[in-house]
Amino acid sequence: MSAVRETFSGVLVPVLTPFTADLDPDAARFKRICRWLLDEGAGGLAVFGTTSEGNSLTAEERNRLIDELIEAGIPAHRLMPGTGACALPDAVAMTRHAVAAGAGGVLVLPPFYYKNQADEGFFAYFSEIIERVGDPRLKLYLYHFPQMSAAPVSPALVERLIKAYPATIAGLKDSSGDWEGTKRLIAAFPDLAIFPSSEVRLMEGLGLGAAGCISATANIQPSPIARLIASHGSAEAEDWHRRISTVRGIIEAYPFITALKAIVARQTGDDAWLQMRPPLTPLDGARRDELFAALDASDVPLAVNF
Amino acid sequence: MSAVRETFSGVLVPVLTPFTADLDPDAARFKRICRWLLDEGAGGLAVFGTTSEGNSLTAEERNRLIDELIEAGIPAHRLMPGTGACALPDAVAMTRHAVAAGAGGVLVLPPFYYKNQADEGFFAYFSEIIERVGDPRLKLYLYHFPQMSAAPVSPALVERLIKAYPATIAGLKDSSGDWEGTKRLIAAFPDLAIFPSSEVRLMEGLGLGAAGCISATANIQPSPIARLIASHGSAEAEDWHRRISTVRGIIEAYPFITALKAIVARQTGDDAWLQMRPPLTPLDGARRDELFAALDASDVPLAVNF
């Protein structure tokens, strides 16, 4: 499956979704940040992930944004949109649209309303998506984020899916934060592209065979993470590791998505980036000042400019 | 707000959604069960609730099923469809559709993907729905089911919403299973129609001022629950209470939705009712036999026939 692994590697970004004051997706700003992230060295754009407020977007909104990105010249094969949904037909429709548009892959969350469901039910969900889309170009990445989705992708489920759909199941994003579990996945599924959700484990992860990372904080430090990956194994990588870990360490004390939008707004001088779609809310002024002060006090410069 | 309280009271049913072998909603069977439930004395049909696999249905599917029910002669004002969604525009579109169709109310779940969100974000969500629909006919019932949705509707949020939209916020379904909390809600909001999610607390709840109940198990014992409510305060009610509590007690040992579908399939002799949409899965044969044996061993006859 080396062809699959070549499709996506390095630092993938769950791109922040900008909204207008009317709470509609802001396609113009979205295209700008996507273009900038690729220019900075992102290996792919995992649009409509958790950090993207992806589950706050309708299927139609996601499909339309993909079309707009491609029309604006973003290479379709660099896109790995989130196409999971609670309602199977929505997941099928979004996956079909992404594949038809030429997306390099899709990142699929299991349905997440009903809790404590059996692997059997999740297998049926993924299987129906794959069978109904019925397109050999489909490369499906499983999205494991038990703390948020409450719908884990178990190793047994991964194994069963690979067995049934070896040419389709291409990888897995592991947002569990359980590094021992991630290492077991990398060891158990050497042909899958495994992406941990934090850049902080990259030094060790790349050595073990991780494909890269899909990280929220890659929205504000794509180039430093790309450089760590490019210099992996050399002394330079250590310095990039220290820098990206410092930034992530500061941001981890805040609600991630709203903190990242605050940083982008400040760095670009564009307060439109502060807009969240409910139920998410902007960081209050005092917390925002605290976050900015912590970043300013560190010796790591940020360079978000688009 | 007595006019509001008159709209819905008694036993409301989160109607099971039948699916075809192709996993599409089965409109013909859906109309049959809805008609039967009303004939048996249901005060309203809370279609597309948790028991209805409502969050496994797309917005378009839900809108279409409402239209089909109304075309088939189900009175629109007896419908209280679930119109909550993770994506605000979906919630707005479904709520708008329900109101335009003449639904007596809508039962709205907060967006449930992002966990630990502030009341502020939930207020913004409900507020946007109400403002965007902008129709004085809208009667909104809040859906509090923290164990499943992980998105609680707090008393402070209820208070704020009532203050902002006194003519719109009509009631609340409390699926928390926390009876002390339910009693506090009934006492704190005397003008709201409060519906606990179990018929087992009806005897006490009706006395305190609950509007009735919206209960999963009402799918298989609508008439007994309606009779308990009608005879409330008399000796007859005690007997109905014992009967409905016996049935519910048996079913509570099984996954609710799949157990209820198994019972409907058995009672109607129509195995099409066994179909679930992923991620839900049918009860396995042994567990099903066990459930049927327990029901048969009780002295309470079920009469599901449509």
Coordinates of C-alpha atoms in Angstrom, one line a residue:
Chain A
M1 CA 0.0 0.0 0.0
S2 CA 3.0 2.4 -0.5
A3 CA 0.9 4.3 -3.0
V4 CA -1.5 5.2 -0.3
R5 CA 1.1 6.3 2.1
E6 CA 2.5 8.7 -0.5
T7 CA -0.8 10.4 -0.8
F8 CA -0.7 12.1 2.6
S9 CA 2.2 12.5 4.9
G10 CA 3.8 15.2 7.0
V11 CA 1.8 17.8 8.8
L12 CA -1.9 17.9 7.9
V13 CA -4.1 20.7 9.1
P14 CA -7.7 20.6 10.4
V15 CA -8.2 24.0 9.0
L16 CA -10.1 26.6 11.1
T17 CA -13.4 27.6 9.4
P18 CA -14.0 31.3 9.3
F19 CA -17.6 32.5 9.6
T20 CA -19.2 35.8 8.6
A21 CA -21.1 37.9 11.1
D22 CA -24.2 36.1 9.8
L23 CA -22.7 32.8 10.9
D24 CA -22.2 31.6 7.3
P25 CA -18.9 30.0 6.3
D26 CA -16.7 32.7 4.9
A27 CA -15.3 31.2 1.7
A28 CA -13.0 34.0 0.9
R29 CA -11.1 33.8 4.2
F30 CA -11.2 30.0 4.0
K31 CA -9.5 30.0 0.7
R32 CA -6.8 32.4 2.0
I33 CA -5.9 30.3 5.0
C34 CA -5.9 27.1 3.0
R35 CA -3.6 28.6 0.4
W36 CA -1.3 29.9 3.1
L37 CA -1.1 26.6 4.9
L38 CA 0.0 24.8 1.8
D39 CA 2.5 27.5 1.0
E40 CA 3.9 27.0 4.5
G41 CA 4.5 23.3 3.9
A42 CA 1.3 21.6 5.0
G43 CA 1.2 18.1 3.5
G44 CA -2.6 18.2 3.3
L45 CA -5.7 20.0 4.5
A46 CA -7.9 17.9 6.8
V47 CA -10.8 20.4 6.4
F48 CA -14.0 19.9 8.4
G49 CA -12.3 18.2 11.4
T50 CA -13.1 18.9 15.0
T51 CA -10.9 22.0 15.0
S52 CA -12.7 23.2 11.9
E53 CA -16.1 23.2 13.7
G54 CA -16.7 20.6 11.0
N55 CA -19.7 19.0 12.7
S56 CA -21.3 22.5 13.0
L57 CA -21.4 22.6 9.2
T58 CA -24.2 21.0 7.1
A59 CA -23.4 18.5 4.4
E60 CA -24.3 21.1 1.8
E61 CA -22.0 23.7 3.3
R62 CA -19.1 21.3 3.4
N63 CA -19.6 20.2 -0.2
R64 CA -19.9 23.8 -1.4
L65 CA -16.7 24.8 0.4
I66 CA -14.8 21.9 -1.2
D67 CA -15.9 23.1 -4.6
E68 CA -14.9 26.7 -3.9
L69 CA -11.4 25.6 -2.7
I70 CA -10.9 23.6 -5.9
E71 CA -12.2 26.4 -8.1
A72 CA -9.7 28.7 -6.4
G73 CA -6.9 26.4 -7.4
I74 CA -6.3 24.4 -4.2
P75 CA -5.2 21.0 -5.5
A76 CA -8.0 18.5 -4.8
H77 CA -5.6 15.7 -4.0
R78 CA -4.3 17.7 -1.0
L79 CA -7.7 17.7 0.6
M80 CA -8.8 15.2 3.3
P81 CA -12.3 16.5 4.3
G82 CA -14.2 15.2 7.3
T83 CA -17.2 13.4 5.9
G84 CA -18.5 11.5 8.9
A85 CA -22.0 12.2 10.2
C86 CA -24.7 10.9 12.5
A87 CA -27.0 10.2 9.6
L88 CA -25.5 7.6 7.2
P89 CA -27.0 9.3 4.1
D90 CA -25.2 12.5 4.9
A91 CA -21.9 10.6 5.3
V92 CA -22.4 8.9 2.0
A93 CA -23.3 12.1 0.2
M94 CA -20.3 14.0 1.5
T95 CA -17.9 11.1 0.8
R96 CA -19.3 10.7 -2.7
H97 CA -18.9 14.4 -3.3
A98 CA -15.3 14.5 -2.0
V99 CA -14.3 11.5 -4.1
A100 CA -15.9 12.9 -7.2
A101 CA -14.1 16.2 -6.6
G102 CA -10.8 14.4 -6.5
A103 CA -10.0 14.7 -2.8
G104 CA -7.0 12.6 -1.9
G105 CA -8.9 11.0 1.0
V106 CA -11.7 11.5 3.5
L107 CA -11.4 11.5 7.3
V108 CA -14.5 9.7 8.7
L109 CA -15.8 10.0 12.2
P110 CA -18.2 7.2 13.3
P111 CA -21.8 8.3 14.1
F112 CA -21.6 9.9 17.5
Y113 CA -25.0 10.5 19.0
Y114 CA -25.8 7.0 20.3
K115 CA -23.3 5.9 22.9
N116 CA -21.8 2.5 23.7
Q117 CA -22.5 1.0 20.3
A118 CA -21.0 -2.3 19.2
D119 CA -18.2 -2.5 16.7
E120 CA -20.8 -4.4 14.5
G121 CA -22.8 -1.2 14.2
F122 CA -19.7 0.9 13.3
F123 CA -18.6 -1.7 10.8
A124 CA -22.0 -1.5 9.1
Y125 CA -21.7 2.3 8.9
F126 CA -18.2 2.3 7.3
S127 CA -19.1 -0.6 5.1
E128 CA -22.3 1.1 3.8
I129 CA -20.3 4.3 3.1
I130 CA -17.7 2.3 1.1
E131 CA -20.2 0.1 -0.8
R132 CA -22.6 3.0 -1.6
V133 CA -19.9 5.3 -2.8
G134 CA -18.5 2.3 -4.7
D135 CA -15.5 4.2 -6.2
P136 CA -12.0 2.7 -6.3
R137 CA -10.6 6.2 -5.9
L138 CA -12.0 6.3 -2.3
K139 CA -9.2 6.4 0.3
L140 CA -10.8 6.4 3.8
Y141 CA -9.0 7.5 6.9
L142 CA -10.7 6.4 10.2
Y143 CA -11.1 9.1 12.8
H144 CA -10.6 7.9 16.4
F145 CA -11.5 10.6 19.0
P146 CA -13.2 8.8 21.8
Q147 CA -13.2 11.7 24.3
M148 CA -15.1 13.9 21.9
S149 CA -17.1 11.5 19.8
A150 CA -17.7 8.9 22.4
A151 CA -17.5 6.5 19.4
P152 CA -14.1 4.8 19.5
V153 CA -12.6 3.1 16.5
S154 CA -11.2 0.0 18.2
P155 CA -8.2 -2.0 16.9
A156 CA -10.6 -5.0 16.2
L157 CA -12.8 -2.7 14.0
V158 CA -9.7 -1.4 12.2
E159 CA -8.6 -5.0 11.5
R160 CA -12.0 -6.0 10.3
L161 CA -12.3 -3.0 8.0
I162 CA -8.8 -3.5 6.5
K163 CA -9.6 -7.2 5.8
A164 CA -12.9 -6.3 4.1
Y165 CA -11.6 -3.2 2.2
P166 CA -7.8 -3.4 1.9
A167 CA -7.6 -1.0 -1.0
T168 CA -9.9 1.6 0.6
I169 CA -8.9 1.9 4.3
A170 CA -5.8 4.1 4.0
G171 CA -5.1 5.4 7.5
L172 CA -6.2 6.6 10.9
K173 CA -6.2 9.8 12.8
D174 CA -5.6 9.0 16.5
S175 CA -6.9 11.9 18.6
S176 CA -7.1 9.8 21.8
G177 CA -4.1 11.4 23.4
D178 CA -3.2 7.9 24.5
W179 CA 0.4 7.6 23.3
E180 CA 0.8 3.9 24.3
G181 CA -2.3 3.1 22.3
T182 CA -1.0 5.0 19.3
K183 CA 2.3 3.1 19.4
R184 CA 0.3 -0.2 19.5
L185 CA -1.7 0.9 16.4
I186 CA 1.5 1.9 14.5
A187 CA 3.0 -1.5 15.3
A188 CA -0.2 -3.5 14.5
F189 CA -1.0 -1.8 11.2
P190 CA 2.3 -1.1 9.4
D191 CA 0.5 -0.5 6.1
L192 CA -1.8 2.2 7.5
A193 CA -0.9 5.9 7.5
I194 CA -1.3 6.7 11.2
F195 CA -1.6 10.4 12.2
P196 CA -1.4 11.2 15.9
S197 CA -3.2 14.5 16.8
S198 CA -0.2 16.3 18.3
E199 CA 3.1 17.5 16.9
V200 CA 4.7 17.0 20.3
R201 CA 5.1 13.3 19.7
L202 CA 6.5 13.7 16.2
M203 CA 10.1 13.0 17.1
E204 CA 9.3 9.6 18.5
G205 CA 6.4 8.9 16.2
L206 CA 8.3 9.4 13.0
G207 CA 10.9 7.0 14.2
L208 CA 8.3 4.4 14.8
G209 CA 6.6 4.8 11.5
A210 CA 3.8 7.4 12.0
A211 CA 2.9 9.1 8.7
G212 CA 3.0 12.6 10.3
C213 CA 0.4 14.4 12.4
I214 CA -3.0 16.0 12.0
S215 CA -2.8 18.7 14.6
A216 CA -5.1 21.6 15.6
T217 CA -2.1 23.8 16.4
A218 CA -0.7 23.3 12.9
N219 CA -3.1 26.1 12.0
I220 CA -0.6 28.6 13.6
Q221 CA 2.7 26.8 13.2
P222 CA 2.5 24.8 9.9
S223 CA 6.0 25.7 8.8
P224 CA 7.8 24.9 12.1
I225 CA 6.1 21.4 12.2
A226 CA 7.0 20.8 8.5
R227 CA 10.6 21.8 9.3
L228 CA 10.8 19.4 12.2
I229 CA 9.6 16.6 9.9
A230 CA 12.0 17.6 7.1
S231 CA 14.9 17.7 9.5
H232 CA 13.9 14.6 11.5
G233 CA 17.0 12.8 12.7
S234 CA 19.2 15.8 12.7
A235 CA 20.1 18.2 15.5
E236 CA 18.0 20.9 13.9
A237 CA 14.9 18.9 14.6
E238 CA 15.5 19.1 18.3
D239 CA 15.2 22.9 18.1
W240 CA 12.0 22.7 16.1
H241 CA 10.6 20.2 18.6
R242 CA 11.3 22.6 21.5
R243 CA 9.7 25.5 19.7
I244 CA 6.5 23.8 18.6
S245 CA 6.1 22.1 22.0
T246 CA 6.4 25.5 23.8
V247 CA 3.6 27.0 21.7
R248 CA 1.4 23.9 22.0
G249 CA 2.0 23.9 25.8
I250 CA 0.8 27.4 26.1
I251 CA -2.4 26.9 24.0
E252 CA -3.3 23.6 25.8
A253 CA -4.4 25.7 28.8
Y254 CA -7.2 27.2 26.7
P255 CA -10.2 25.9 24.7
F256 CA -8.3 25.0 21.6
I257 CA -10.5 26.2 18.7
T258 CA -11.4 29.6 20.2
A259 CA -7.8 30.2 21.3
L260 CA -6.5 29.4 17.8
K261 CA -9.1 31.7 16.2
A262 CA -8.0 34.5 18.6
I263 CA -4.4 34.0 17.6
V264 CA -5.2 34.1 13.9
A265 CA -7.3 37.2 14.4
R266 CA -4.5 38.9 16.2
Q267 CA -1.7 37.9 13.9
T268 CA -3.6 38.8 10.7
G269 CA -5.1 41.9 12.3
D270 CA -8.5 40.6 11.1
D271 CA -11.1 40.3 13.9
A272 CA -13.5 38.5 11.6
W273 CA -11.6 35.4 12.6
L274 CA -13.0 35.7 16.2
Q275 CA -16.5 34.5 14.9
M276 CA -17.5 31.1 16.1
R277 CA -20.6 29.2 15.2
P278 CA -22.8 28.1 18.2
P279 CA -22.4 26.2 20.4
L280 CA -18.8 27.5 20.4
T281 CA -18.2 30.9 21.9
P282 CA -15.2 33.3 21.6
L283 CA -12.7 33.5 24.4
D284 CA -13.5 36.3 26.8
G285 CA -11.2 39.4 26.7
A286 CA -9.3 38.7 29.9
R287 CA -8.5 35.1 29.0
R288 CA -7.5 36.3 25.5
D289 CA -5.1 38.8 27.0
E290 CA -3.6 36.1 29.3
L291 CA -3.1 33.8 26.3
F292 CA -1.4 36.6 24.2
A293 CA 0.8 37.6 27.2
A294 CA 2.0 33.9 27.6
L295 CA 2.8 33.7 23.9
D296 CA 4.6 37.0 23.9
A297 CA 6.6 36.0 27.0
S298 CA 7.9 32.9 25.3
D299 CA 10.9 33.1 23.1
V300 CA 9.1 31.5 20.1
P301 CA 7.9 33.9 17.4
L302 CA 4.7 33.1 15.6
A303 CA 4.3 34.0 11.9
V304 CA 0.7 33.7 10.8
N305 CA 0.3 36.1 7.9
F306 CA -2.1 35.8 5.0
Chain B
M1 CA -49.5 30.3 28.9
S2 CA -52.4 27.9 29.5
A3 CA -52.9 27.8 25.7
V4 CA -49.5 26.3 25.4
R5 CA -50.2 23.7 28.0
E6 CA -53.3 22.6 26.2
T7 CA -51.4 21.9 23.0
F8 CA -49.6 18.9 24.3
S9 CA -50.3 16.8 27.4
G10 CA -50.7 13.2 28.4
V11 CA -48.5 10.5 26.9
L12 CA -46.3 11.6 24.0
V13 CA -44.5 8.9 21.9
P14 CA -41.0 9.2 20.5
V15 CA -42.2 7.0 17.6
L16 CA -40.0 4.1 16.4
T17 CA -38.8 4.7 12.9
P18 CA -39.1 1.7 10.6
F19 CA -36.5 1.2 7.9
T20 CA -36.6 -0.7 4.6
A21 CA -34.0 -3.4 3.9
D22 CA -32.1 -0.7 2.0
L23 CA -32.0 1.4 5.2
D24 CA -34.4 4.0 4.0
P25 CA -37.2 5.3 6.2
D26 CA -40.2 3.2 5.6
A27 CA -43.0 5.8 5.2
A28 CA -45.9 3.2 4.9
R29 CA -45.1 1.5 8.2
F30 CA -44.3 4.8 9.9
K31 CA -47.8 6.1 9.0
R32 CA -49.4 2.9 10.3
I33 CA -47.7 3.1 13.7
C34 CA -48.4 6.8 14.1
R35 CA -52.1 6.4 13.3
W36 CA -52.3 3.4 15.8
L37 CA -50.6 5.4 18.6
L38 CA -53.1 8.3 18.2
D39 CA -56.0 5.8 18.1
E40 CA -54.7 4.3 21.3
G41 CA -54.8 7.6 23.1
A42 CA -51.4 9.2 22.6
G43 CA -51.6 12.9 23.3
G44 CA -48.9 13.6 20.7
L45 CA -46.2 12.1 18.5
A46 CA -42.7 13.2 19.4
V47 CA -41.3 11.8 16.2
F48 CA -37.5 11.9 15.5
G49 CA -36.5 11.6 19.2
T50 CA -33.7 9.5 20.5
T51 CA -35.9 6.3 20.4
S52 CA -36.8 7.2 16.8
E53 CA -33.2 7.0 15.7
G54 CA -33.9 10.6 14.9
N55 CA -30.3 11.7 14.8
S56 CA -29.6 8.9 12.3
L57 CA -32.0 10.7 9.9
T58 CA -31.0 13.6 7.7
A59 CA -32.9 16.9 7.7
E60 CA -34.4 16.1 4.3
E61 CA -35.6 12.6 5.5
R62 CA -37.3 14.1 8.6
N63 CA -39.0 16.9 6.6
R64 CA -40.2 14.4 4.0
L65 CA -41.6 12.1 6.7
I66 CA -43.5 14.9 8.3
D67 CA -45.1 15.8 4.9
E68 CA -46.1 12.2 4.4
L69 CA -47.7 11.9 7.8
I70 CA -49.7 15.0 7.2
E71 CA -50.7 13.9 3.7
A72 CA -51.9 10.7 5.3
G73 CA -54.2 12.5 7.6
I74 CA -52.2 12.6 10.8
P75 CA -53.2 16.0 12.4
A76 CA -50.1 18.3 12.2
H77 CA -50.9 19.9 15.6
R78 CA -50.3 16.5 17.2
L79 CA -46.7 16.3 16.0
M80 CA -43.7 17.4 18.0
P81 CA -40.8 16.5 15.8
G82 CA -37.2 16.5 17.0
T83 CA -35.5 19.3 15.0
G84 CA -32.2 19.7 16.9
A85 CA -28.9 19.2 15.0
C86 CA -25.2 19.7 15.4
A87 CA -25.2 22.2 12.5
L88 CA -27.3 25.2 13.2
P89 CA -28.6 25.6 9.6
D90 CA -30.0 22.1 9.7
A91 CA -31.8 22.8 13.0
V92 CA -33.2 26.1 11.5
A93 CA -34.4 24.4 8.3
M94 CA -36.1 21.5 10.1
T95 CA -37.8 23.8 12.7
R96 CA -39.0 26.1 9.9
H97 CA -40.4 23.2 8.0
A98 CA -42.2 21.8 11.0
V99 CA -43.8 25.1 11.8
A100 CA -44.8 25.8 8.2
A101 CA -46.4 22.3 8.2
G102 CA -48.4 23.2 11.3
A103 CA -46.7 21.0 13.9
G104 CA -47.9 21.8 17.4
G105 CA -44.3 22.1 18.6
V106 CA -40.8 21.0 18.1
L107 CA -38.5 19.2 20.5
V108 CA -35.0 20.6 20.2
L109 CA -31.8 19.0 21.4
P110 CA -28.7 21.3 21.8
P111 CA -25.9 20.6 19.4
F112 CA -24.1 17.6 20.8
Y113 CA -20.7 17.1 19.2
Y114 CA -18.6 19.6 21.1
K115 CA -18.6 18.7 24.8
N116 CA -18.5 21.0 27.9
Q117 CA -19.9 24.0 26.1
A118 CA -21.1 27.1 28.0
D119 CA -24.7 28.0 28.4
E120 CA -23.9 31.1 26.4
G121 CA -23.2 28.9 23.3
F122 CA -26.4 27.0 23.8
F123 CA -28.4 30.2 24.3
A124 CA -27.0 31.5 21.0
Y125 CA -28.0 28.3 19.3
F126 CA -31.7 28.3 20.5
S127 CA -31.9 32.1 20.0
E128 CA -30.7 31.8 16.4
I129 CA -33.2 29.1 15.7
I130 CA -36.1 31.2 17.1
E131 CA -35.0 34.4 15.5
R132 CA -34.3 32.9 12.1
V133 CA -37.6 30.9 12.0
G134 CA -39.3 34.2 13.2
D135 CA -42.7 32.7 13.3
P136 CA -45.1 33.3 16.2
R137 CA -46.6 29.8 15.8
L138 CA -43.3 28.3 16.9
K139 CA -43.6 26.4 20.2
L140 CA -40.3 25.1 21.3
Y141 CA -39.7 22.3 23.8
L142 CA -36.2 22.0 25.2
Y143 CA -34.7 18.5 25.2
H144 CA -32.6 17.7 28.2
F145 CA -30.8 14.4 27.9
P146 CA -27.3 14.9 29.4
Q147 CA -26.3 11.2 29.4
M148 CA -26.8 10.8 25.7
S149 CA -26.2 14.3 24.3
A150 CA -23.6 15.4 26.8
A151 CA -25.2 18.8 26.2
P152 CA -27.3 19.6 29.3
V153 CA -30.1 22.2 29.3
S154 CA -29.4 23.8 32.7
P155 CA -32.1 25.5 34.8
A156 CA -30.2 28.8 34.3
L157 CA -30.4 28.4 30.5
V158 CA -34.2 27.6 30.7
E159 CA -34.7 30.7 32.7
R160 CA -32.8 32.9 30.3
L161 CA -34.6 31.5 27.3
I162 CA -38.1 31.9 28.9
K163 CA -37.2 35.5 29.7
A164 CA -36.1 36.2 26.1
Y165 CA -38.8 34.2 24.3
P166 CA -41.8 33.8 26.7
A167 CA -44.3 33.1 23.9
T168 CA -42.0 30.5 22.3
I169 CA -40.5 28.4 25.0
A170 CA -43.3 26.0 25.7
G171 CA -41.9 23.1 27.6
L172 CA -39.1 20.7 28.3
K173 CA -38.5 17.0 28.0
D174 CA -36.4 15.8 30.9
S175 CA -34.6 12.5 30.0
S176 CA -32.0 12.9 32.8
G177 CA -33.6 10.2 34.9
D178 CA -32.8 12.4 37.9
W179 CA -36.2 12.6 39.6
E180 CA -35.1 15.2 42.2
G181 CA -34.0 17.5 39.3
T182 CA -37.2 17.0 37.5
K183 CA -39.2 17.9 40.6
R184 CA -37.1 21.1 40.9
L185 CA -37.8 22.0 37.3
I186 CA -41.6 21.5 37.7
A187 CA -41.5 23.7 40.8
A188 CA -39.3 26.4 39.3
F189 CA -41.1 26.7 35.9
P190 CA -44.8 26.3 36.6
D191 CA -45.8 27.7 33.2
L192 CA -43.7 25.2 31.2
A193 CA -45.1 21.9 30.1
I194 CA -42.5 19.5 31.7
F195 CA -42.4 15.9 30.4
P196 CA -40.3 13.3 32.2
S197 CA -39.1 10.5 30.1
S198 CA -40.6 7.6 32.1
E199 CA -44.2 6.6 32.7
V200 CA -43.1 5.1 36.0
R201 CA -43.1 8.5 37.8
L202 CA -46.4 9.6 36.3
M203 CA -48.4 9.0 39.5
E204 CA -46.3 11.4 41.5
G205 CA -45.4 13.7 38.5
L206 CA -49.0 14.5 37.6
G207 CA -49.7 15.4 41.2
L208 CA -46.8 17.9 41.1
G209 CA -47.9 19.4 37.8
A210 CA -46.0 17.5 35.1
A211 CA -47.7 17.8 31.7
G212 CA -47.5 14.0 31.1
C213 CA -44.5 12.0 29.8
I214 CA -42.6 11.4 26.6
S215 CA -41.5 7.8 27.0
A216 CA -39.8 5.3 24.8
T217 CA -41.9 2.4 26.1
A218 CA -45.1 4.3 25.1
N219 CA -44.4 2.8 21.7
I220 CA -45.7 -0.5 23.1
Q221 CA -48.1 0.5 25.8
P222 CA -49.7 3.8 24.8
S223 CA -53.2 2.9 25.9
P224 CA -52.2 1.7 29.4
I225 CA -50.3 4.9 30.0
A226 CA -53.1 7.0 28.6
R227 CA -55.5 5.2 31.0
L228 CA -53.3 5.8 34.0
I229 CA -53.4 9.5 33.1
A230 CA -57.1 9.5 32.6
S231 CA -57.8 7.7 35.9
H232 CA -55.2 9.6 37.9
G233 CA -56.3 10.0 41.5
S234 CA -58.6 7.0 41.4
A235 CA -57.9 3.4 42.5
E236 CA -57.8 2.3 38.9
A237 CA -54.7 4.3 38.3
E238 CA -52.8 2.2 40.8
D239 CA -53.4 -0.9 38.7
W240 CA -52.3 0.8 35.5
H241 CA -49.3 2.0 37.3
R242 CA -48.4 -1.5 38.3
R243 CA -48.9 -2.8 34.8
I244 CA -46.9 -0.2 33.0
S245 CA -44.1 -0.3 35.6
T246 CA -43.8 -4.1 35.2
V247 CA -43.4 -3.8 31.4
R248 CA -40.9 -1.0 31.6
G249 CA -39.0 -2.8 34.3
I250 CA -38.5 -5.8 32.0
I251 CA -37.4 -3.7 29.0
E252 CA -34.9 -1.6 31.0
A253 CA -32.6 -4.6 31.1
Y254 CA -32.1 -4.4 27.3
P255 CA -30.9 -1.7 24.8
F256 CA -34.2 0.2 24.6
I257 CA -34.6 0.9 20.9
T258 CA -33.7 -2.5 19.6
A259 CA -35.8 -4.2 22.3
L260 CA -38.8 -2.1 21.4
K261 CA -38.4 -2.9 17.7
A262 CA -38.1 -6.6 18.5
I263 CA -41.4 -6.4 20.5
V264 CA -43.2 -4.6 17.7
A265 CA -42.0 -7.1 15.2
R266 CA -43.2 -10.0 17.3
Q267 CA -46.5 -8.5 18.1
T268 CA -47.4 -7.4 14.6
G269 CA -45.8 -10.5 13.0
D270 CA -43.8 -8.2 10.8
D271 CA -40.1 -8.8 10.9
A272 CA -39.4 -5.7 8.8
W273 CA -39.5 -3.8 12.2
L274 CA -36.3 -5.5 13.2
Q275 CA -34.3 -3.3 10.8
M276 CA -32.1 -0.6 12.5
R277 CA -30.0 2.0 10.9
P278 CA -26.3 1.9 11.7
P279 CA -24.8 2.4 14.2
L280 CA -27.7 0.6 16.0
T281 CA -27.8 -3.1 15.6
P282 CA -30.7 -5.6 16.2
L283 CA -30.8 -7.6 19.4
D284 CA -29.2 -11.0 19.0
G285 CA -31.5 -14.0 18.9
A286 CA -30.7 -15.3 22.4
R287 CA -31.3 -12.0 24.1
R288 CA -34.5 -11.5 22.1
D289 CA -35.8 -14.9 23.3
E290 CA -34.9 -13.9 26.9
L291 CA -36.8 -10.6 26.6
F292 CA -39.8 -12.4 25.1
A293 CA -39.8 -15.0 27.8
A294 CA -39.6 -12.4 30.5
L295 CA -42.6 -10.5 29.0
D296 CA -44.6 -13.8 28.6
A297 CA -43.9 -14.7 32.2
S298 CA -45.3 -11.5 33.5
D299 CA -49.1 -11.2 34.0
V300 CA -49.3 -8.1 31.8
P301 CA -50.6 -8.6 28.3
L302 CA -49.2 -6.4 25.5
A303 CA -51.5 -5.3 22.7
V304 CA -49.5 -3.9 19.8
N305 CA -51.6 -4.4 16.7
F306 CA -51.5 -2.4 13.6

